[in-house]
Short mmCIF file of C-alpha atoms and ligand atoms in Angstrom, two decimals:
data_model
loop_
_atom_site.label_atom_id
_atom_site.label_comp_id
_atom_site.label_asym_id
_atom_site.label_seq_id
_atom_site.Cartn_x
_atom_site.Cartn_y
_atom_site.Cartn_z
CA UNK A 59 151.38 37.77 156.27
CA UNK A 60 153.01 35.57 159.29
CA UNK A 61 154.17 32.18 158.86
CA UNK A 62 155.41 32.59 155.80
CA UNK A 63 158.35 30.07 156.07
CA UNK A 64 155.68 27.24 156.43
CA UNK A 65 154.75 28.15 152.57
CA UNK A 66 156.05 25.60 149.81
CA UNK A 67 153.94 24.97 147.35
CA UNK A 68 151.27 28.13 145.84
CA UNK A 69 148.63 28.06 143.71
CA UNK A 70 147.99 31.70 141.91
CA UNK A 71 144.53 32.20 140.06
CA UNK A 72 144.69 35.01 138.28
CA UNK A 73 141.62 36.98 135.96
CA UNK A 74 140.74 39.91 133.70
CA UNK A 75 142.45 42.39 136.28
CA UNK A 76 145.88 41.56 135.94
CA UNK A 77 145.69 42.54 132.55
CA UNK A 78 143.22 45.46 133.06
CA UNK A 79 146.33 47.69 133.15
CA UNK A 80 147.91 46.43 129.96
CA UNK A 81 144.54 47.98 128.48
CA UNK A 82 142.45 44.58 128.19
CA UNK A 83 138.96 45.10 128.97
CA UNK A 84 137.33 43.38 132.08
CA UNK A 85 134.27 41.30 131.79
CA UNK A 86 132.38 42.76 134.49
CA UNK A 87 131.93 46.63 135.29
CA UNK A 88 131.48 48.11 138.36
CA UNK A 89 131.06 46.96 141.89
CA UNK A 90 128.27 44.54 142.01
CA UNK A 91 129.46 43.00 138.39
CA UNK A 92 127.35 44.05 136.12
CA UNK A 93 128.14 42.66 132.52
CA UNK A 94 130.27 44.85 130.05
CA UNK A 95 128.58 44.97 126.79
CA UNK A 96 130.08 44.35 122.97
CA UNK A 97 128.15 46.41 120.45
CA UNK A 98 125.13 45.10 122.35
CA UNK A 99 125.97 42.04 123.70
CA UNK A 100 126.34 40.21 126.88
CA UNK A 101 129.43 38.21 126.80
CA UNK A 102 127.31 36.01 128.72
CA UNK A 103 125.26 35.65 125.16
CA UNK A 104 128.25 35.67 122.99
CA UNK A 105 130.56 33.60 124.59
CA UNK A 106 128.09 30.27 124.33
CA UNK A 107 128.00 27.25 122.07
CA UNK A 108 124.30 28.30 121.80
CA UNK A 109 125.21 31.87 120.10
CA UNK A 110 127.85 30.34 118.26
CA UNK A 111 125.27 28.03 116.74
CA UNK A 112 122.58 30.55 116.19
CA UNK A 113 124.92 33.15 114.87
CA UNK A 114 128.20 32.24 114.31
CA UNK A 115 129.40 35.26 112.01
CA UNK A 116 128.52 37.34 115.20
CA UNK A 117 131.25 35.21 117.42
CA UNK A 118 134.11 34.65 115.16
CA UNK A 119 133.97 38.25 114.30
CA UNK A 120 133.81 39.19 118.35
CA UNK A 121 136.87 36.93 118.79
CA UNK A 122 138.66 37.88 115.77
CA UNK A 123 138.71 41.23 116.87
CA UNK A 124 140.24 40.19 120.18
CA UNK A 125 142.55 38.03 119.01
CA UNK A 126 144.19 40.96 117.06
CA UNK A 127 143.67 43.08 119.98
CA UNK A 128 145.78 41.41 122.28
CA UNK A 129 148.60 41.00 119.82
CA UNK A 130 149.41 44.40 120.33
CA UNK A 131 149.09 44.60 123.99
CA UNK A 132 152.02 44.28 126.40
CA UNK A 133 152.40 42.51 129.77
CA UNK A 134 152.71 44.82 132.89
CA UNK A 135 154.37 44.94 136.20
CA UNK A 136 151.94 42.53 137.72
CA UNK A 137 152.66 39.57 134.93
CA UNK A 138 156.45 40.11 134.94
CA UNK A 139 156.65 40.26 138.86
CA UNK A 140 154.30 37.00 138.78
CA UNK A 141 156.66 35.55 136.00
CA UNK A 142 159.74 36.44 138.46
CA UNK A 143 158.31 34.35 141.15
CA UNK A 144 157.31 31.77 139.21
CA UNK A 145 160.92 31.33 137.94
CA UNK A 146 162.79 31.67 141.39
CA UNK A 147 160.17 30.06 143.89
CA UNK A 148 161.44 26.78 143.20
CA UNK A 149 165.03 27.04 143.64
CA UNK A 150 164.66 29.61 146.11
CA UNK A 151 162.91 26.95 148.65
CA UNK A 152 161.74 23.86 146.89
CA UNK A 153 158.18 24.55 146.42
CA UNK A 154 156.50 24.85 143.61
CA UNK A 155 154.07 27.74 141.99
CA UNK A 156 151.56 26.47 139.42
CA UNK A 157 149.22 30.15 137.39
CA UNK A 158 145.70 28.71 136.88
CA UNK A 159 144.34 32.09 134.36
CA UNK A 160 141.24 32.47 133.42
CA UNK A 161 142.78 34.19 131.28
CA UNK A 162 142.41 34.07 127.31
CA UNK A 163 145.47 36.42 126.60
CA UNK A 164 149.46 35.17 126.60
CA UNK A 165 150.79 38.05 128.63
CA UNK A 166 151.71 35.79 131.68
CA UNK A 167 153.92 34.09 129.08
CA UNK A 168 155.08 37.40 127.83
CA UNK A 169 155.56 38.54 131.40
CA UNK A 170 158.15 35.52 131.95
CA UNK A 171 156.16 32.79 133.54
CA UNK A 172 157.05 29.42 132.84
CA UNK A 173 153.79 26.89 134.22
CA UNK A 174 151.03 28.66 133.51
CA UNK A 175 147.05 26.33 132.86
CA UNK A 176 144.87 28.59 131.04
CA UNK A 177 141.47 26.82 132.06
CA UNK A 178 139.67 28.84 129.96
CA UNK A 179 141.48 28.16 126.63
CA UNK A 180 143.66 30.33 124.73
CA UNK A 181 142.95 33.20 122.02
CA UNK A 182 146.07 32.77 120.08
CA UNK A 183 144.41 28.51 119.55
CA UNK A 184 142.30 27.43 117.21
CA UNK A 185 140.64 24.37 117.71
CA UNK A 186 139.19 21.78 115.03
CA UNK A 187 135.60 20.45 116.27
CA UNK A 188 135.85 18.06 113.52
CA UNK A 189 139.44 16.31 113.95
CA UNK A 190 140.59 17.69 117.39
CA UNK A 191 143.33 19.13 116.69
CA UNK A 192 144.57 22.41 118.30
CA UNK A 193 146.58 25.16 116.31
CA UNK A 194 148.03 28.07 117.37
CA UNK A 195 146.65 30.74 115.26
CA UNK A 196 147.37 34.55 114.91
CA UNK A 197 145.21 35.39 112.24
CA UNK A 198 141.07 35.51 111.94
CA UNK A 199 138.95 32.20 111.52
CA UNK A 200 135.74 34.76 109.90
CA UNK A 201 136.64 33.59 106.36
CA UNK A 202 136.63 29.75 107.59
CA UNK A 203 140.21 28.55 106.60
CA UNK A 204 140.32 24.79 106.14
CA UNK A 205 141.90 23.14 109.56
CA UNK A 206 145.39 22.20 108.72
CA UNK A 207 145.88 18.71 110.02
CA UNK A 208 142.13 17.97 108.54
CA UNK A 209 141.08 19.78 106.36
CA UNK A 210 137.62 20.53 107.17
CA UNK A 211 136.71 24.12 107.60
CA UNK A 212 135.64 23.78 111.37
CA UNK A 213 138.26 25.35 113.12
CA UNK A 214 136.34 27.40 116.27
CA UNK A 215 138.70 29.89 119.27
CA UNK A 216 139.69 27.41 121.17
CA UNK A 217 137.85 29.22 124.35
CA UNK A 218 135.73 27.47 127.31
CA UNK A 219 132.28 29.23 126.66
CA UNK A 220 129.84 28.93 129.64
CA UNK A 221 128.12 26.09 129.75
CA UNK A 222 131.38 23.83 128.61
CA UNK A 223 133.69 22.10 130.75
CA UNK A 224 136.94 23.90 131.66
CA UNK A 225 140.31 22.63 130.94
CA UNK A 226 142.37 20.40 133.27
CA UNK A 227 140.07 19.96 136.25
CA UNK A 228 142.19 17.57 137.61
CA UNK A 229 145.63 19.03 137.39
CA UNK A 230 143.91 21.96 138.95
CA UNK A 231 142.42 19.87 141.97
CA UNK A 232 145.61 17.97 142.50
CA UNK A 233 147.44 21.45 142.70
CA UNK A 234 144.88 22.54 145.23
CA UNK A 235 145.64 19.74 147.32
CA UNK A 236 148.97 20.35 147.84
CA UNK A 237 148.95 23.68 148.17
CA UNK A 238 149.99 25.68 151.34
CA UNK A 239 148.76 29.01 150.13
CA UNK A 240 146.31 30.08 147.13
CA UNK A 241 146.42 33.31 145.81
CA UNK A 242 143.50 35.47 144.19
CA UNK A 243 144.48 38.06 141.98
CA UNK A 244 141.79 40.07 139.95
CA UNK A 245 139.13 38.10 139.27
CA UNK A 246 135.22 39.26 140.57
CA UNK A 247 134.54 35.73 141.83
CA UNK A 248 131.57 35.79 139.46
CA UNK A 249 132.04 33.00 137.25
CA UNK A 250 132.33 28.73 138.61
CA UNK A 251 134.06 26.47 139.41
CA UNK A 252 137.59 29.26 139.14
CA UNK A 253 134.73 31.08 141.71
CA UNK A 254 135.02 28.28 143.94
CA UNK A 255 138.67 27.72 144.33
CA UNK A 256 139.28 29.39 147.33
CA UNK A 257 136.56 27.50 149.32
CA UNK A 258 138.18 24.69 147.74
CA UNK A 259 141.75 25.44 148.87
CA UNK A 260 140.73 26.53 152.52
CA UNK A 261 138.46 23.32 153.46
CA UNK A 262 141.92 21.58 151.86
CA UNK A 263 144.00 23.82 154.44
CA UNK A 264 145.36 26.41 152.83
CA UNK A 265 145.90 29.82 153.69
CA UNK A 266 143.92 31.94 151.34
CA UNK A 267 144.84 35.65 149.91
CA UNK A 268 142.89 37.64 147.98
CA UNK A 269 144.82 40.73 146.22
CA UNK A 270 142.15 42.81 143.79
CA UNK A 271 141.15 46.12 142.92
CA UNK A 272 137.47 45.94 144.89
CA UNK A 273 136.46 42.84 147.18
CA UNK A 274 135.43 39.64 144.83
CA UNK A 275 132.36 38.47 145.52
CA UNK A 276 133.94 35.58 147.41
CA UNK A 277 135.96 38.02 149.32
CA UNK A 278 134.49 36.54 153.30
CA UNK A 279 136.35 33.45 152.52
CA UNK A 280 139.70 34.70 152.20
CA UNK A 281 141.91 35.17 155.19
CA UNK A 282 143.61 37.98 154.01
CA UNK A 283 142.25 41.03 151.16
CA UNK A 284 144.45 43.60 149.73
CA UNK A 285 143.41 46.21 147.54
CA UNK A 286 144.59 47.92 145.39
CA UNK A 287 145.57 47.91 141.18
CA UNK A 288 147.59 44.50 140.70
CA UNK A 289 150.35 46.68 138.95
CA UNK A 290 151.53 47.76 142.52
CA UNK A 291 150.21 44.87 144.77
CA UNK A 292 151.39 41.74 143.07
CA UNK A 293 155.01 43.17 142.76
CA UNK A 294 155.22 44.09 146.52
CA UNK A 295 153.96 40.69 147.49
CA UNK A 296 156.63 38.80 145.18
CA UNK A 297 159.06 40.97 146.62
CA UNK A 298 157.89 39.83 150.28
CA UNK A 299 157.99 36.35 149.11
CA UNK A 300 161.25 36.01 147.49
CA UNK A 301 162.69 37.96 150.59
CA UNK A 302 163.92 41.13 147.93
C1 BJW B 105 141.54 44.76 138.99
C2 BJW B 105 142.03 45.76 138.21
C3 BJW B 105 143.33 46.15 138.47
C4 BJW B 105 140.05 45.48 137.59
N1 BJW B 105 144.03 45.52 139.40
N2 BJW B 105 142.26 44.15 139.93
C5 BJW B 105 124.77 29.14 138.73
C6 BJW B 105 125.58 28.91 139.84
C7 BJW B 105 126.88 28.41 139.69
C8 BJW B 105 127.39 28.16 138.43
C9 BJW B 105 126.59 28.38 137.34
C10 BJW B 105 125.30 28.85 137.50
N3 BJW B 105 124.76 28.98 136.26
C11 BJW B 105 125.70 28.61 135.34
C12 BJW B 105 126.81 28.22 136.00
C13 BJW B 105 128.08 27.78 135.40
C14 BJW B 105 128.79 28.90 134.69
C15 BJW B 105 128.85 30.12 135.59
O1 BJW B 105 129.66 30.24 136.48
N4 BJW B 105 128.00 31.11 135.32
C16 BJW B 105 127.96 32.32 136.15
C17 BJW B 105 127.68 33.52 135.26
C18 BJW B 105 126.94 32.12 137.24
N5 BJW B 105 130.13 28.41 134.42
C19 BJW B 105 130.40 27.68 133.35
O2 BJW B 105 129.56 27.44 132.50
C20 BJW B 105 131.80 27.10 133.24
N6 BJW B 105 131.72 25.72 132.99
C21 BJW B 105 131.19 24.87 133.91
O3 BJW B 105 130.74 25.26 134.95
O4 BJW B 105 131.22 23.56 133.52
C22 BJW B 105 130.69 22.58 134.47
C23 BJW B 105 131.62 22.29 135.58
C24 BJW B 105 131.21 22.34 136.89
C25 BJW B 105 132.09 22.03 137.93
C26 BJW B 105 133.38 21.69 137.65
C27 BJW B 105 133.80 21.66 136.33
C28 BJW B 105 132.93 21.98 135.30
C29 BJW B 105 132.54 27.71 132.06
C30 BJW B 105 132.86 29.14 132.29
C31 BJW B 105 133.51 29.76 131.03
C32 BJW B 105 133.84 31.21 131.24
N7 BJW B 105 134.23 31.79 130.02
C33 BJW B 105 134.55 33.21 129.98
C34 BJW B 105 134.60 33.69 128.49
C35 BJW B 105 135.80 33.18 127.77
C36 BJW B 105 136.80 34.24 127.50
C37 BJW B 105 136.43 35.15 126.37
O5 BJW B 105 135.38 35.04 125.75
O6 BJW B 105 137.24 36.04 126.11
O7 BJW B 105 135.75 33.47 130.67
S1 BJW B 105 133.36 34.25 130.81
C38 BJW B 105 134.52 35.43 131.38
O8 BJW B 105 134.43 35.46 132.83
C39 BJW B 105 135.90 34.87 131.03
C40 BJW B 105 136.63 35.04 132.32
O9 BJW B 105 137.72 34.13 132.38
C41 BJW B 105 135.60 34.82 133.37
C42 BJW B 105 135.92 35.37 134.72
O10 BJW B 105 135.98 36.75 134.68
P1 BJW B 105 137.06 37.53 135.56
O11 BJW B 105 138.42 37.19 135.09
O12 BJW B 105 136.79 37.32 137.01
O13 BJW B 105 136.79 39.04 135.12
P2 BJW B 105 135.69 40.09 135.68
O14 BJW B 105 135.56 41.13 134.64
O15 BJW B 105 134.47 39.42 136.13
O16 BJW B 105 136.38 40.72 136.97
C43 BJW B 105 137.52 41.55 136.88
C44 BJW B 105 138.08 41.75 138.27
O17 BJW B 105 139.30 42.46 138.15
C45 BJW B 105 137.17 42.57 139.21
O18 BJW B 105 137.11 41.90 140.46
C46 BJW B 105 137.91 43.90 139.37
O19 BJW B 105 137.81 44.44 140.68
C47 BJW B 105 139.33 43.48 139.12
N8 BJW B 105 140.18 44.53 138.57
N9 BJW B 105 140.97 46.17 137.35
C48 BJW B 105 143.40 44.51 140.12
N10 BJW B 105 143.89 47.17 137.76
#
């Protein structure tokens, strides 16, 4: 990529492909993103505060399962070169790197990264809908255990299902603004507003790179595509951005 000196501050948006290799399903199968099912189910119909409400057995048991899951899954070469950057960027040249995941897993905070905004919430969280209150929480929530600061036994995954407002809009728009490159790693460009970050970023003049395994579906609006599995092409790109 040329003019690469110009390049202070990045914003990195990362999805289920960076941790496809650490043997965490994707969402969406195949080229033209067709859903991935769970014993019959759309996550499209599981991962709602409608299903939850009709069936909620069915989704705390779905996310119970993953929550275990990823606690015995490790972070690969793509999260620890991504956790490398985000550690040396700064005092290499000033800048500043901020990881908006969409995300649900901790392996970029396994992998070493420091700043990381999971707008889509966090499977090791539980949150109370009665009091507020977020926990972190290993274990399942099928039985209903009572919420530790209140009490009440309404402690959901603390997870933005569709149809619910993502976390930290605004920190995410004000990173946006000020950055001078955004960086797509992974993700099928299926799912808004993470979908519409890069139209975001460019209209706000950034340069706009899109490394993945197949093109995203918002692939025409990036000024540069690599592809590729993120295990090799997110390493070689922090290497050509920390100059090692
Ligand atoms: C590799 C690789 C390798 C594989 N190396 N790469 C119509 C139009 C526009 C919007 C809407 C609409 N109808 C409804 C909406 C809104 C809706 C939406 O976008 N729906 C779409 C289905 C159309 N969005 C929402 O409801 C969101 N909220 C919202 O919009 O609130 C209002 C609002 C508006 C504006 C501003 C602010 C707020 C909430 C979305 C919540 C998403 N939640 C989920 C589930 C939670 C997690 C969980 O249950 O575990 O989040 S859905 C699921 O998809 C998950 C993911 O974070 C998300 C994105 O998926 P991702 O990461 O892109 O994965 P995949 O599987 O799709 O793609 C994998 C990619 O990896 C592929 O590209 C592969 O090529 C690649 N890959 N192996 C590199 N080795």
């Amino acid at each position: 990529m040329g003019g690469m000196s110009h390049i202070r501050n990045i914003v990195i948006l990362t999805g289920a492909g960076v941790s496809a290799e650490s043997g965490i399903d994707t969402f969406r199968a195949g080229a033209n993103g067709g859903p991935s099912l769970w014993e019959q189910h759309r996550v499209e119909d599981v991962a709602t505060p409608e299903a939850y409400a009709r069936d909620p057995d069915l989704v705390l048991r779905f996310y119970d399962m993953r929550r275990a899951a990823i606690q015995t899954k490790e972070p690969n070469a793509a999260h620890l070169a991504l956790g490398r950057l985000d550690r040396e960027w700064a005092r290499k040249t000033g800048g500043q790197v901020l990881i908006v995941t969409q995300n649900v897993d901790d392996l970029h905070e396994r992998g070493g990264a420091v700043d990381v905004l999971h707008m889509h919430g966090e499977h090791l969280n539980a949150w109370c809908a009665a009091c507020d209150a977020r926990h972190r929480w290993t274990g399942p929530l099928i039985q209903r255990p009572p919420c530790p600061a209140c009490d009440e036994a309404a402690l959901r995954p603390d997870i933005v299902w569709f149809g619910e407002m993502p976390y930290r809009m605004d920190d995410i728009f004000g990173a946006l603004r000020e950055a001078d490159l955004f960086v797509s790693i992974g993700t099928s460009g299926a799912v808004y507003p993470a979908a519409g970050f890069v139209r975001n970023a460019r209209e706000l003049g950034a340069r706009t790179l899109e490394l993945n395994l197949e093109r995203s579906q918002g692939s025409a609006w990036f000024d540069e595509t690599r592809l590729g599995p993120a295990s090799e092409l997110v390493p070689a790109w922090v290497d050509e951005m920390l100059g090692s």
